[in-house]
PDB file of C-alpha atoms in Angstrom:
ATOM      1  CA  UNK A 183     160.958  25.663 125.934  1.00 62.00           C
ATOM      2  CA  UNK A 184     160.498  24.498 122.419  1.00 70.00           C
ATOM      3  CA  UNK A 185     160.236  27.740 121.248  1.00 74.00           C
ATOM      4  CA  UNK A 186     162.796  28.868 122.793  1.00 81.00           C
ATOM      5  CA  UNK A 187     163.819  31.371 125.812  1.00 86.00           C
ATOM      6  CA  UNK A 188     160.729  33.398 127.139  1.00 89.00           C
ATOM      7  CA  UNK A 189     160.433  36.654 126.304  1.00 91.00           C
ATOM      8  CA  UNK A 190     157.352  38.176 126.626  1.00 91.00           C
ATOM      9  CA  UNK A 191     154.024  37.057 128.872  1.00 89.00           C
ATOM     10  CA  UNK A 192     151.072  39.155 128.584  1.00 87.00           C
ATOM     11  CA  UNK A 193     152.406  41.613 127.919  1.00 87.00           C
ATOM     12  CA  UNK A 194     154.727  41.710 130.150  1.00 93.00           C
ATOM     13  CA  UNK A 195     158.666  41.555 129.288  1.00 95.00           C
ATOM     14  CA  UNK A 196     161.042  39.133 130.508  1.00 95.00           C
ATOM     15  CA  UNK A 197     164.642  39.447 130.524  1.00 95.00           C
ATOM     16  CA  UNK A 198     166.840  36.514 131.627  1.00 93.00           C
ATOM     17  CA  UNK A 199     170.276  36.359 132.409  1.00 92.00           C
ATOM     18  CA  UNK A 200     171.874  33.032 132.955  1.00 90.00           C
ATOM     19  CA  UNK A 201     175.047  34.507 134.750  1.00 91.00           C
ATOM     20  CA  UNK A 202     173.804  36.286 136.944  1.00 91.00           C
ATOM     21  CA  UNK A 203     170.861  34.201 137.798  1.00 92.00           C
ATOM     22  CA  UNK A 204     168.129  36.961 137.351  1.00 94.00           C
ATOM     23  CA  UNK A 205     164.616  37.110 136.061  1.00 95.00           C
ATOM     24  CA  UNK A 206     163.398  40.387 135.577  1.00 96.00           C
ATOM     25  CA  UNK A 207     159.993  41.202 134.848  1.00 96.00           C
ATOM     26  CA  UNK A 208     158.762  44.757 133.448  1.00 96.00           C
ATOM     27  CA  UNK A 209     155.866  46.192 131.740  1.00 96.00           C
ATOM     28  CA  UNK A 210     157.449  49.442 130.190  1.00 96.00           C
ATOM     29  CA  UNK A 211     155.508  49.100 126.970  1.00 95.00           C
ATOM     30  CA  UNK A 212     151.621  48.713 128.654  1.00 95.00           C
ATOM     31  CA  UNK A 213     152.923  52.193 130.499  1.00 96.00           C
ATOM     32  CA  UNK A 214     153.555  54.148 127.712  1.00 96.00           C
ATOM     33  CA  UNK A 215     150.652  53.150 125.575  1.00 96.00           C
ATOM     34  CA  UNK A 216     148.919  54.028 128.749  1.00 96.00           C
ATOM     35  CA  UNK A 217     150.332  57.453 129.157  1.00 97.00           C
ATOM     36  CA  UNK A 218     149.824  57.983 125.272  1.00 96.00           C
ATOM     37  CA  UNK A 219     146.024  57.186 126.152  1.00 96.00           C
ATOM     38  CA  UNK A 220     145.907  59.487 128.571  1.00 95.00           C
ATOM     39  CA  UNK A 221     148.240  62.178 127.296  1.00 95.00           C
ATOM     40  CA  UNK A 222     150.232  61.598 129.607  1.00 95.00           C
ATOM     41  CA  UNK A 223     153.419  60.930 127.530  1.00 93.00           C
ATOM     42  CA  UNK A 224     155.658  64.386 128.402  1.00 93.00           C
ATOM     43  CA  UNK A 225     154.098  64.995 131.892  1.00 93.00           C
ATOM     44  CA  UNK A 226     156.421  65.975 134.509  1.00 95.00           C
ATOM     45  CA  UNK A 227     157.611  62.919 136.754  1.00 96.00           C
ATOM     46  CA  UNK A 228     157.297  62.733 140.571  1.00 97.00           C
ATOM     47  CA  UNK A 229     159.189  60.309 143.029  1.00 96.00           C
ATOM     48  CA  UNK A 230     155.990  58.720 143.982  1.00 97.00           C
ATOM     49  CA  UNK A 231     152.409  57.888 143.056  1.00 97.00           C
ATOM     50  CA  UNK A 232     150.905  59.890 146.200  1.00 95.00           C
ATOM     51  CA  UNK A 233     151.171  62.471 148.398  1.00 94.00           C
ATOM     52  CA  UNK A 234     152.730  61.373 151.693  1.00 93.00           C
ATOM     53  CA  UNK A 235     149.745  60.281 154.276  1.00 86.00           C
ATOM     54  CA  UNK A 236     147.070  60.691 151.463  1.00 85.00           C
ATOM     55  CA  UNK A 237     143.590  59.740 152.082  1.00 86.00           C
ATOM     56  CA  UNK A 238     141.187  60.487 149.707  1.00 90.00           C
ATOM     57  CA  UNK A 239     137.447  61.338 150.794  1.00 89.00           C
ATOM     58  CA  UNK A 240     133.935  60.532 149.804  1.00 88.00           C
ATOM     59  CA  UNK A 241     133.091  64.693 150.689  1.00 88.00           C
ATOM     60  CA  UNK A 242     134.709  65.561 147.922  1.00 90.00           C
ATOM     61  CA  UNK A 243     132.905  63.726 145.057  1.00 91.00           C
ATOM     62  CA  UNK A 244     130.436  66.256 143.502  1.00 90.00           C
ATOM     63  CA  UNK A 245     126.778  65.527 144.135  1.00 88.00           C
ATOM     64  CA  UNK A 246     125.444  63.347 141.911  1.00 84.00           C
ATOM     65  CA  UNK A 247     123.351  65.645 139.442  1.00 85.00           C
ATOM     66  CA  UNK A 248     126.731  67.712 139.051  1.00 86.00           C
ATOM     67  CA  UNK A 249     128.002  64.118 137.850  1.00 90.00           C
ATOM     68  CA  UNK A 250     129.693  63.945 134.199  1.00 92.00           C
ATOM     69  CA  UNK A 251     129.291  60.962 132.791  1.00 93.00           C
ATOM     70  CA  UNK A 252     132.625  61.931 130.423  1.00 95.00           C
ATOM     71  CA  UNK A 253     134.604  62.815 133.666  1.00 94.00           C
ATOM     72  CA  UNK A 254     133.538  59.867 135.179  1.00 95.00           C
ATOM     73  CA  UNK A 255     134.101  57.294 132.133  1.00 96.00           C
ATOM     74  CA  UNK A 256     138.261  58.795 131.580  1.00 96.00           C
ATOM     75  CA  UNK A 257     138.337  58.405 135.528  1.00 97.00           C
ATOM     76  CA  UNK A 258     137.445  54.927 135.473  1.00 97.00           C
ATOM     77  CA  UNK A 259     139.495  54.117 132.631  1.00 97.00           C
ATOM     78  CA  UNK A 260     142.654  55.318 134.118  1.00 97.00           C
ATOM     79  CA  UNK A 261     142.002  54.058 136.962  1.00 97.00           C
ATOM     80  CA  UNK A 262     141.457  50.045 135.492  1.00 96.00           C
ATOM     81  CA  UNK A 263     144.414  50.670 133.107  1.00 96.00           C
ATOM     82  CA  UNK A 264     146.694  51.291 136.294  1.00 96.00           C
ATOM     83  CA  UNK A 265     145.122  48.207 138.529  1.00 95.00           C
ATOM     84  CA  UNK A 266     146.578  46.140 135.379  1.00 94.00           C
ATOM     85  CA  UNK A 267     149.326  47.295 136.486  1.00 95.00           C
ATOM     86  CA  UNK A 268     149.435  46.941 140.103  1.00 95.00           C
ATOM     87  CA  UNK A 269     148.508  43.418 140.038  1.00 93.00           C
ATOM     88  CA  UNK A 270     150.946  42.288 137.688  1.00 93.00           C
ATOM     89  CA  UNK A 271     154.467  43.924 137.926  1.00 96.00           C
ATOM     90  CA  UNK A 272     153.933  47.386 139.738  1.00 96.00           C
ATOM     91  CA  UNK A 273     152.990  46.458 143.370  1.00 96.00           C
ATOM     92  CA  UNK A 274     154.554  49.812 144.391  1.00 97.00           C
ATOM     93  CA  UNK A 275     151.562  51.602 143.350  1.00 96.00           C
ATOM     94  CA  UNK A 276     148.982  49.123 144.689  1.00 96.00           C
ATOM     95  CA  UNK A 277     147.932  51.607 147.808  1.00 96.00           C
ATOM     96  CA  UNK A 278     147.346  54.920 145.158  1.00 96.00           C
ATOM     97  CA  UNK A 279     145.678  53.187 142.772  1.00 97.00           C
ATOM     98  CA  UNK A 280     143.094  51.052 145.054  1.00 94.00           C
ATOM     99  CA  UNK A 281     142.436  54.533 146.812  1.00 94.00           C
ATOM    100  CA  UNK A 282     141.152  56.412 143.811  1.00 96.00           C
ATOM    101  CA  UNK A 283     139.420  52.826 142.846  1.00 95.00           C
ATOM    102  CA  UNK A 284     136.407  53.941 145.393  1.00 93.00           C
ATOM    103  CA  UNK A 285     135.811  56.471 143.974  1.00 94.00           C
ATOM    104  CA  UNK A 286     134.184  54.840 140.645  1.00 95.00           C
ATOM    105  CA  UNK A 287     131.342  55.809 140.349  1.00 93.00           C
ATOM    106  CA  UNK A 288     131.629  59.614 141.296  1.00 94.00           C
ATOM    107  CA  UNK A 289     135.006  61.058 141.347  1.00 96.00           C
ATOM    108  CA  UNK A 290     135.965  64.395 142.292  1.00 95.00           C
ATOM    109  CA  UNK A 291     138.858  66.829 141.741  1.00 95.00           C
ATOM    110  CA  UNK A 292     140.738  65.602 144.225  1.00 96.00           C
ATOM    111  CA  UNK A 293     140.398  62.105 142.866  1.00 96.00           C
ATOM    112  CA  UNK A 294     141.140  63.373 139.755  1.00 96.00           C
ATOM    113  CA  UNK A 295     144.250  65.003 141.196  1.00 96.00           C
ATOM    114  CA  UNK A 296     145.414  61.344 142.843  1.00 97.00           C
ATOM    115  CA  UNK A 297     145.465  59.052 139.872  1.00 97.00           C
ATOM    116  CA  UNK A 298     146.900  61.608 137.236  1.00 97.00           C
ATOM    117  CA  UNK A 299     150.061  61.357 140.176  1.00 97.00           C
ATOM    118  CA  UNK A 300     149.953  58.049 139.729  1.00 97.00           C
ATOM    119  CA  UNK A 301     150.343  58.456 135.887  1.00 97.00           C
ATOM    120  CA  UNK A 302     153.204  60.832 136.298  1.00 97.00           C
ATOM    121  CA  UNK A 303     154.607  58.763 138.525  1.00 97.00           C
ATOM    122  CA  UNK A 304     154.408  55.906 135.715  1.00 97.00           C
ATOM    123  CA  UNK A 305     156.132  58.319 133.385  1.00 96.00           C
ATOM    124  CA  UNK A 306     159.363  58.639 135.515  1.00 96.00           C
ATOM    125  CA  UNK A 307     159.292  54.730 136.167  1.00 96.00           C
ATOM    126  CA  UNK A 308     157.831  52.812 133.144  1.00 95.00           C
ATOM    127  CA  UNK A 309     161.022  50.666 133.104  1.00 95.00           C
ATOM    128  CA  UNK A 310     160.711  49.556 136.539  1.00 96.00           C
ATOM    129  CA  UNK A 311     160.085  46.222 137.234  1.00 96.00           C
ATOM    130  CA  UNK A 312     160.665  42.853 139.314  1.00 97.00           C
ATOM    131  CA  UNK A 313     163.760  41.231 139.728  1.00 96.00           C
ATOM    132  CA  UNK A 314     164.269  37.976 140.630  1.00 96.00           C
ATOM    133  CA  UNK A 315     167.440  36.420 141.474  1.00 94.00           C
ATOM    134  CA  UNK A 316     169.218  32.881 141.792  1.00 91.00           C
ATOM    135  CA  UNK A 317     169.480  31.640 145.537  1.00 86.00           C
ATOM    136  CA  UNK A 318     171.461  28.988 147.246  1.00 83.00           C
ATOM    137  CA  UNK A 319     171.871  27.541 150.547  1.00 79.00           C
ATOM    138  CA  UNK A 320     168.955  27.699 153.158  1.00 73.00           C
ATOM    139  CA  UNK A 321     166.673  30.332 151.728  1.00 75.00           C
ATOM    140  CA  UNK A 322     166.701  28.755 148.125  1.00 86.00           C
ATOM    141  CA  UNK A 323     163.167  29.169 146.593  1.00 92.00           C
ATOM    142  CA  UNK A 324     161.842  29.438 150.098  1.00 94.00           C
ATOM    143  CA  UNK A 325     159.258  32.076 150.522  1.00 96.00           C
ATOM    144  CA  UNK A 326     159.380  34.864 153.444  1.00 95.00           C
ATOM    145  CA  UNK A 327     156.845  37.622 153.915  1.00 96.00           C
ATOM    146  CA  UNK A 328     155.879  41.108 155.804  1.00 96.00           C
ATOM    147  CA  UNK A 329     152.979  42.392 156.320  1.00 96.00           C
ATOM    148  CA  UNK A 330     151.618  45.573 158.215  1.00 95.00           C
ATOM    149  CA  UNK A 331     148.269  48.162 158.974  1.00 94.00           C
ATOM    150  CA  UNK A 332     148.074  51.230 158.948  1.00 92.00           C
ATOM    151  CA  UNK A 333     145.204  51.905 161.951  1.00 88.00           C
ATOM    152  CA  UNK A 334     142.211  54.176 161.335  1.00 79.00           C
ATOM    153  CA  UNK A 335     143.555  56.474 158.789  1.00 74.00           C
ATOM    154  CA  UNK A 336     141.001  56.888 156.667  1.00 74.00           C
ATOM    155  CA  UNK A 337     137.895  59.914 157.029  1.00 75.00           C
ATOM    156  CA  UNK A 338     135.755  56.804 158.199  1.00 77.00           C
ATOM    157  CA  UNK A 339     138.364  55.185 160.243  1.00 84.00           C
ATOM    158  CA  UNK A 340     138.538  52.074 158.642  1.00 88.00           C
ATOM    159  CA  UNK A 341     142.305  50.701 158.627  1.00 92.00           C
ATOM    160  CA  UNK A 342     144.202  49.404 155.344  1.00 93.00           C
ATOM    161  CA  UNK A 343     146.213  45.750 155.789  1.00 95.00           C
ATOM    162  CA  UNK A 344     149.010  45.545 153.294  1.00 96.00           C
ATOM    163  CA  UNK A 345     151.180  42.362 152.834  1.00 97.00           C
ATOM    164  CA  UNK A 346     153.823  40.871 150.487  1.00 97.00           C
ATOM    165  CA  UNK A 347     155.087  37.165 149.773  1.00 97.00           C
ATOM    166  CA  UNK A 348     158.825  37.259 148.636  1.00 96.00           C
ATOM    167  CA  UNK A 349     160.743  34.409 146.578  1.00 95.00           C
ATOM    168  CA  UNK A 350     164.098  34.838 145.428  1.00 94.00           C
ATOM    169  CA  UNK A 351     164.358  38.233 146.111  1.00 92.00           C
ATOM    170  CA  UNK A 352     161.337  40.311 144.936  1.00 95.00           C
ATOM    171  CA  UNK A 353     157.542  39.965 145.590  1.00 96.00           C
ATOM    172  CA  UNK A 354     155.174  37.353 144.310  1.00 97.00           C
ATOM    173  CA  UNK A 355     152.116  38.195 145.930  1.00 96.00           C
ATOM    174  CA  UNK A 356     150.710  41.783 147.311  1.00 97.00           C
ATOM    175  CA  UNK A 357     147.630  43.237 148.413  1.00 96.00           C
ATOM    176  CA  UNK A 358     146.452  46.643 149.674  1.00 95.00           C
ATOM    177  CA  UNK A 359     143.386  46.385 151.198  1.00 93.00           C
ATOM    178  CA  UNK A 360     140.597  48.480 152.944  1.00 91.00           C
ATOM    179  CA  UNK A 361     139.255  46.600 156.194  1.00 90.00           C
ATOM    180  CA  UNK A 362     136.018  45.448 156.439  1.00 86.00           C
ATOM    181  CA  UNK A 363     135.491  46.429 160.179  1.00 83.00           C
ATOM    182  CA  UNK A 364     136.578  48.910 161.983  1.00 85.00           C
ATOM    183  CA  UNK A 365     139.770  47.944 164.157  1.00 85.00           C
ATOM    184  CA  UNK A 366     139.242  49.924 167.717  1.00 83.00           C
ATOM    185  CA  UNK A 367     143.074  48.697 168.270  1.00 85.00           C
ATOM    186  CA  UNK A 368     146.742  49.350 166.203  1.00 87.00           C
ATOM    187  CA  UNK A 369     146.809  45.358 167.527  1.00 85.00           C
ATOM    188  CA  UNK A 370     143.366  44.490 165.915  1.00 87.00           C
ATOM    189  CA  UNK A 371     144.254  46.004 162.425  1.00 90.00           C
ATOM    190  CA  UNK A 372     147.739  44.278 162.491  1.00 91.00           C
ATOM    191  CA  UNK A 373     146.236  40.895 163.606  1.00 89.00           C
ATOM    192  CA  UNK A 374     144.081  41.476 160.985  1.00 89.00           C
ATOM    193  CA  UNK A 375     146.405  42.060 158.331  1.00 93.00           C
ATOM    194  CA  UNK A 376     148.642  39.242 158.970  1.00 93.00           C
ATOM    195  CA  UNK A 377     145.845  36.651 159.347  1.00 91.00           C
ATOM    196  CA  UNK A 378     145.427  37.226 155.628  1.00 92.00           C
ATOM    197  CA  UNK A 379     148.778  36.983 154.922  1.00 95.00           C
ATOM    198  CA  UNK A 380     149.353  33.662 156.332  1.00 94.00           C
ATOM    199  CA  UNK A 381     147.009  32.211 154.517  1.00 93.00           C
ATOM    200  CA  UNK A 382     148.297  33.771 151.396  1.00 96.00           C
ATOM    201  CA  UNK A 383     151.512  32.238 152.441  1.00 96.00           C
ATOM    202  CA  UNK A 384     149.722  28.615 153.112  1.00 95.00           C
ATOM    203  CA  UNK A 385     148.484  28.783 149.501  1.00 96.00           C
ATOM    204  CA  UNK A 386     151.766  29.763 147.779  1.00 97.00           C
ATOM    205  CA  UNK A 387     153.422  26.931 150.469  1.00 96.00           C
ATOM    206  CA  UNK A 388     151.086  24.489 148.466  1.00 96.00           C
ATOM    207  CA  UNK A 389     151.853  25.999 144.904  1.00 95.00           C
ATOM    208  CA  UNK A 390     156.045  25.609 145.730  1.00 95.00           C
ATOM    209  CA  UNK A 391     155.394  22.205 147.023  1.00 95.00           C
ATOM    210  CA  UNK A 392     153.588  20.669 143.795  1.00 95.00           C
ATOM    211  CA  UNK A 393     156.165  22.563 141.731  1.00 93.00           C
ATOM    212  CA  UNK A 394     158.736  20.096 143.965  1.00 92.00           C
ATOM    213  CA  UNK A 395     160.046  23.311 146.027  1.00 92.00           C
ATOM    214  CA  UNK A 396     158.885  22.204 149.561  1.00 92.00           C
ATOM    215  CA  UNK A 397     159.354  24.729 152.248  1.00 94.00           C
ATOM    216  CA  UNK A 398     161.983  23.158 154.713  1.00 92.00           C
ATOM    217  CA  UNK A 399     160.833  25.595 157.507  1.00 92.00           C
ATOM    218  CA  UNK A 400     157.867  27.614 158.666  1.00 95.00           C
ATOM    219  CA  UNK A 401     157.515  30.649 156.283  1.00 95.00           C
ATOM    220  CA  UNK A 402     158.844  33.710 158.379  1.00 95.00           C
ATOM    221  CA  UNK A 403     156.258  37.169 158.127  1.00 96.00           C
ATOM    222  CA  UNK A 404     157.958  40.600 159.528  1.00 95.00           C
ATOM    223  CA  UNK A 405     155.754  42.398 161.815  1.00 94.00           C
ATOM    224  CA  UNK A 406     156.363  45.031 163.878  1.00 93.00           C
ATOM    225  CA  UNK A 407     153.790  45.369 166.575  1.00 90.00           C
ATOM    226  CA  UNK A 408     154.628  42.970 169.940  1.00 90.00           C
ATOM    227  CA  UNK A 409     150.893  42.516 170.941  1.00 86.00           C
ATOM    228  CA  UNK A 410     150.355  41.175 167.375  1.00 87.00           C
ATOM    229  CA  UNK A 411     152.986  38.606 167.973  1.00 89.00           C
ATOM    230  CA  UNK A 412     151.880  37.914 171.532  1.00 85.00           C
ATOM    231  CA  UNK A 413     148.417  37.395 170.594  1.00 83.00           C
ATOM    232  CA  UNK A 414     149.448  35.443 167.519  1.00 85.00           C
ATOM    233  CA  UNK A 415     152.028  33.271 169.958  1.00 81.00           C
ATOM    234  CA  UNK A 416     148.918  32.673 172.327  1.00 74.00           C
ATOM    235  CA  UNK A 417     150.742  34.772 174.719  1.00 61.00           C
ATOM    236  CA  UNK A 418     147.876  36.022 176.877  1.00 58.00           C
ATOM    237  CA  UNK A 419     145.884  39.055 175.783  1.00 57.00           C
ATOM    238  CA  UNK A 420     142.573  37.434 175.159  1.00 57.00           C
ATOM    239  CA  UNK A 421     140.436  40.163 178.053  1.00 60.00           C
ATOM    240  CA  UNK A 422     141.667  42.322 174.916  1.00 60.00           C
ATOM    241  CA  UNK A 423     141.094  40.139 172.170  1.00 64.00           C
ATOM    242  CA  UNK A 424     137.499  38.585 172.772  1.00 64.00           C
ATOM    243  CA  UNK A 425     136.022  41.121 170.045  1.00 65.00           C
ATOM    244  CA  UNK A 426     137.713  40.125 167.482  1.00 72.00           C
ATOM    245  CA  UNK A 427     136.345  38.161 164.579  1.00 64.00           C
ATOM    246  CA  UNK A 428     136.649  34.157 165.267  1.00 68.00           C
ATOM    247  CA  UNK A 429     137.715  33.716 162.110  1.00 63.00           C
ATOM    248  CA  UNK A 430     140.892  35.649 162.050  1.00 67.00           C
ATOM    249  CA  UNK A 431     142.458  32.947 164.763  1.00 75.00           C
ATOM    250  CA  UNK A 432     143.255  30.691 161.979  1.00 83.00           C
ATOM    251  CA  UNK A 433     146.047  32.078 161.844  1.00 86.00           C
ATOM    252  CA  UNK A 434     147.119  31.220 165.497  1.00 85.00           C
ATOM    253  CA  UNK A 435     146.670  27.605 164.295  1.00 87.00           C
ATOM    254  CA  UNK A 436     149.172  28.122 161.199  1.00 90.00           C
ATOM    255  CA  UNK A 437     152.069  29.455 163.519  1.00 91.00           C
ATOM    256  CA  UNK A 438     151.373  26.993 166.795  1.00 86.00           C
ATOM    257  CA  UNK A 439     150.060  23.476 165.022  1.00 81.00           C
ATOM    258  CA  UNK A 440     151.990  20.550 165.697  1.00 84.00           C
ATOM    259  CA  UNK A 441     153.708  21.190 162.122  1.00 89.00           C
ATOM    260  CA  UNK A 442     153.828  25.661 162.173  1.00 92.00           C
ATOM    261  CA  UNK A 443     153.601  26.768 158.206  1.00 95.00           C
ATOM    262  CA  UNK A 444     154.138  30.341 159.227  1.00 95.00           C
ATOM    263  CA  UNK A 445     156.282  31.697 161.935  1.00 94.00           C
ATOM    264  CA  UNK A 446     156.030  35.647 163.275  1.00 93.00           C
ATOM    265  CA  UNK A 447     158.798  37.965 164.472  1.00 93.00           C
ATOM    266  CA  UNK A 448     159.623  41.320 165.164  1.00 93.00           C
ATOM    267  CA  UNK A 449     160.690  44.168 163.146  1.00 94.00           C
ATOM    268  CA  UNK A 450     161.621  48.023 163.479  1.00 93.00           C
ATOM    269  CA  UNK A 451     158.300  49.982 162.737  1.00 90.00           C
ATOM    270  CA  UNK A 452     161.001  52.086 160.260  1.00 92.00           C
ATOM    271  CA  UNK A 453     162.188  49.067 158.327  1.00 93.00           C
ATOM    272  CA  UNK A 454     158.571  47.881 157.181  1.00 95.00           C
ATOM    273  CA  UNK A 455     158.195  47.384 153.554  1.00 96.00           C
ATOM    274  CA  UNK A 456     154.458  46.616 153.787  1.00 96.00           C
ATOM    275  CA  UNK A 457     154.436  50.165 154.675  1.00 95.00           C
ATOM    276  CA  UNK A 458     153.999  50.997 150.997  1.00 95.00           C
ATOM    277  CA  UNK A 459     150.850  49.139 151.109  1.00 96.00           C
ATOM    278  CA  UNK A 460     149.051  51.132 153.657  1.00 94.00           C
ATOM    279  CA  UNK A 461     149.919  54.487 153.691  1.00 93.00           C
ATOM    280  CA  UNK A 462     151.160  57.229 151.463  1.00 94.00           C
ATOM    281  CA  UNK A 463     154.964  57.668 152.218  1.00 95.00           C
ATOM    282  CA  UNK A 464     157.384  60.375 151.671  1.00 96.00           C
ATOM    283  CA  UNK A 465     160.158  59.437 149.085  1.00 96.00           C
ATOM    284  CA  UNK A 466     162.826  58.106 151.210  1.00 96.00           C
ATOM    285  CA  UNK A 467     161.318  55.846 152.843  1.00 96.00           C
ATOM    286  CA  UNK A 468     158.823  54.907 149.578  1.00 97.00           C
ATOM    287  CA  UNK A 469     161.820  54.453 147.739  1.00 96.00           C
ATOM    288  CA  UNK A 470     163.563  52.038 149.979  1.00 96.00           C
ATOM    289  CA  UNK A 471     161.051  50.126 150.330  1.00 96.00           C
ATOM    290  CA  UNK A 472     160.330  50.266 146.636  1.00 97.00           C
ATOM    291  CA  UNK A 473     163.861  48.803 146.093  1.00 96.00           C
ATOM    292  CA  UNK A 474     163.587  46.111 148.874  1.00 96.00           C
ATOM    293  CA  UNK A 475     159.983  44.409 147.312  1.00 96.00           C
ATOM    294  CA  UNK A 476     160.589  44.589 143.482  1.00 96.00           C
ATOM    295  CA  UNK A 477     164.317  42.940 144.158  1.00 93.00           C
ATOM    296  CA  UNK A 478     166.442  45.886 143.985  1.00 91.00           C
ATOM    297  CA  UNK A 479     167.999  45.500 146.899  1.00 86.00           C
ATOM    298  CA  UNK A 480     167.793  42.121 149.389  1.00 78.00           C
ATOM    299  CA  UNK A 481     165.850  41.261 152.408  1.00 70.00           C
ATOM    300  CA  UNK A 482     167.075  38.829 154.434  1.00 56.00           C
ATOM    301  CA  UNK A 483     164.461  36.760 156.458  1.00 50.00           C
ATOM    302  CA  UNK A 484     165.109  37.430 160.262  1.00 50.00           C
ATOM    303  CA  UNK A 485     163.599  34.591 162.299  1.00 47.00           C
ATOM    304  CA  UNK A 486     164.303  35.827 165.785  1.00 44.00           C
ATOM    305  CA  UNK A 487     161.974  34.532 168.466  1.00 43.00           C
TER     306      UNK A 487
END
């Protein structure tokens, strides 16, 4: 630009390399004038920002004339200091961060517990960031996606959809979300979850495509439950399928219009990355998924029938 090469958005750093062909995005600065905040600066790190298979509860908030207001007000301010966060660069902690977010108003130790992991987790990864790199050929600035449930885990049994929109490498767009009904199927909750991803995808398709990127082919979304896909595919299924909301078809009409925008196929349940949206993982599999949505490491777009 006219004043010159872009270094800083919001806070956020950007560091561009020409030779390589990578943008990388970080917010290492917000983090430490968050754990500062928080004194939080010298706490001891851990490998991820929740316990594997956490899910907090509404039991254990304290009843409300036990309530302190102080408690509460340093709760909710870590707690919106991190969501900065997760929206902008650090998707990986998206699933932590919007579980102790329901716990607002009335948080209790164990919420407590949950987002100061998230903070030490932030101390042994402020540098961490997205990295975006150069493309050629056929998947040139063409987007691909995953998304995933995780099926009644929560106390109330409501499931969580988590999905991600990849260009060039690392994620553009993520969400962890709680459902707003309860799925009585693993195949409800994923149908679910990837209706709202494809229309994620349909409104990034129409960002690229007034930037002058058009999508050559339908965008592809890993899933990896088969009676998703079927029911997605029209395949049968609908004795099944008559319960669910009307309004989730839509996206049967993105993947088999005359013109499909989005385009479904099958994954290994162990090489999810929307895992990291649903669920709290153990660090092997947190960390490799970590590396394949933030553009450590590539995923390649699969678009087997």
């Amino acid at each position: 630009s006219a004043s010159g090469k872009l270094t800083w958005f919001l806070g956020c750093k950007v560091e561009q390399d020409l030779v390589k062909g990578t943008v990388r995005m970080s917010q290492e600065k917000y983090c430490n004038d968050v754990l500062k905040r928080f004194k939080m600066s010298d706490a001891n790190a851990v490998h991820t920002p929740c316990e594997a298979n956490q899910h907090l509860q509404a039991s254990d908030s304290p009843s409300m004339e036990h309530r302190d207001p102080n408690v509460v007000r340093d709760y909710q301010q870590a707690v919106g200091s991190c969501m900065f966060l997760t929206v902008f660069t650090r998707g990986d902690c998206a699933f932590a961060v919007n579980q102790c977010a329901r716990f607002m108003a009335n948080p209790g130790p164990t919420h407590i517990a949950a987002i100061r992991r998230v903070l030490r987790y932030l101390a042994g990864t402020r540098s961490l960031g997205l990295t975006f790199t150069r493309t050629s050929g056929a998947h040139a600035n063409q987007l691909y996606a995953t998304a995933d449930a995780d099926h009644a885990g929560a106390d109330d049994r409501r499931s969580v959809s988590g999905w991600a929109v990849l260009l060039n490498g690392a994620m553009v767009s993520w969400a962890s979300k709680r459902q707003p009904v309860t799925a009585i199927s693993s195949t409800e909750s994923e149908f679910y979850s990837v209706s709202l991803c494809g229309l994620d995808c349909v409104y990034l398709r129409r960002m690229m495509d007034m930037m002058g990127y058009k999508q050559i082919a339908a965008t592809a979304i890993a899933q990896d439950n088969n009676a998703c896909i079927f029911l997605v595919k029209g395949s049968g299924m609908y004795n099944r399928a008559r319960h669910i909301d009307t309004r989730v078809y839509r996206i049967r009409e993105l993947a088999t219009g005359a013109t499909p925008e989005v385009k479904l196929f099958k994954i290994a349940g162990t090489e999810q990355p929307s895992d990291l949206f649903t669920k709290g993982l153990p660090r092997p599999a947190f960390e490799k998924y970590r590396a394949i949505l933030m553009g450590e490491v590539p995923m390649t777009p699969n678009k087997k029938e």
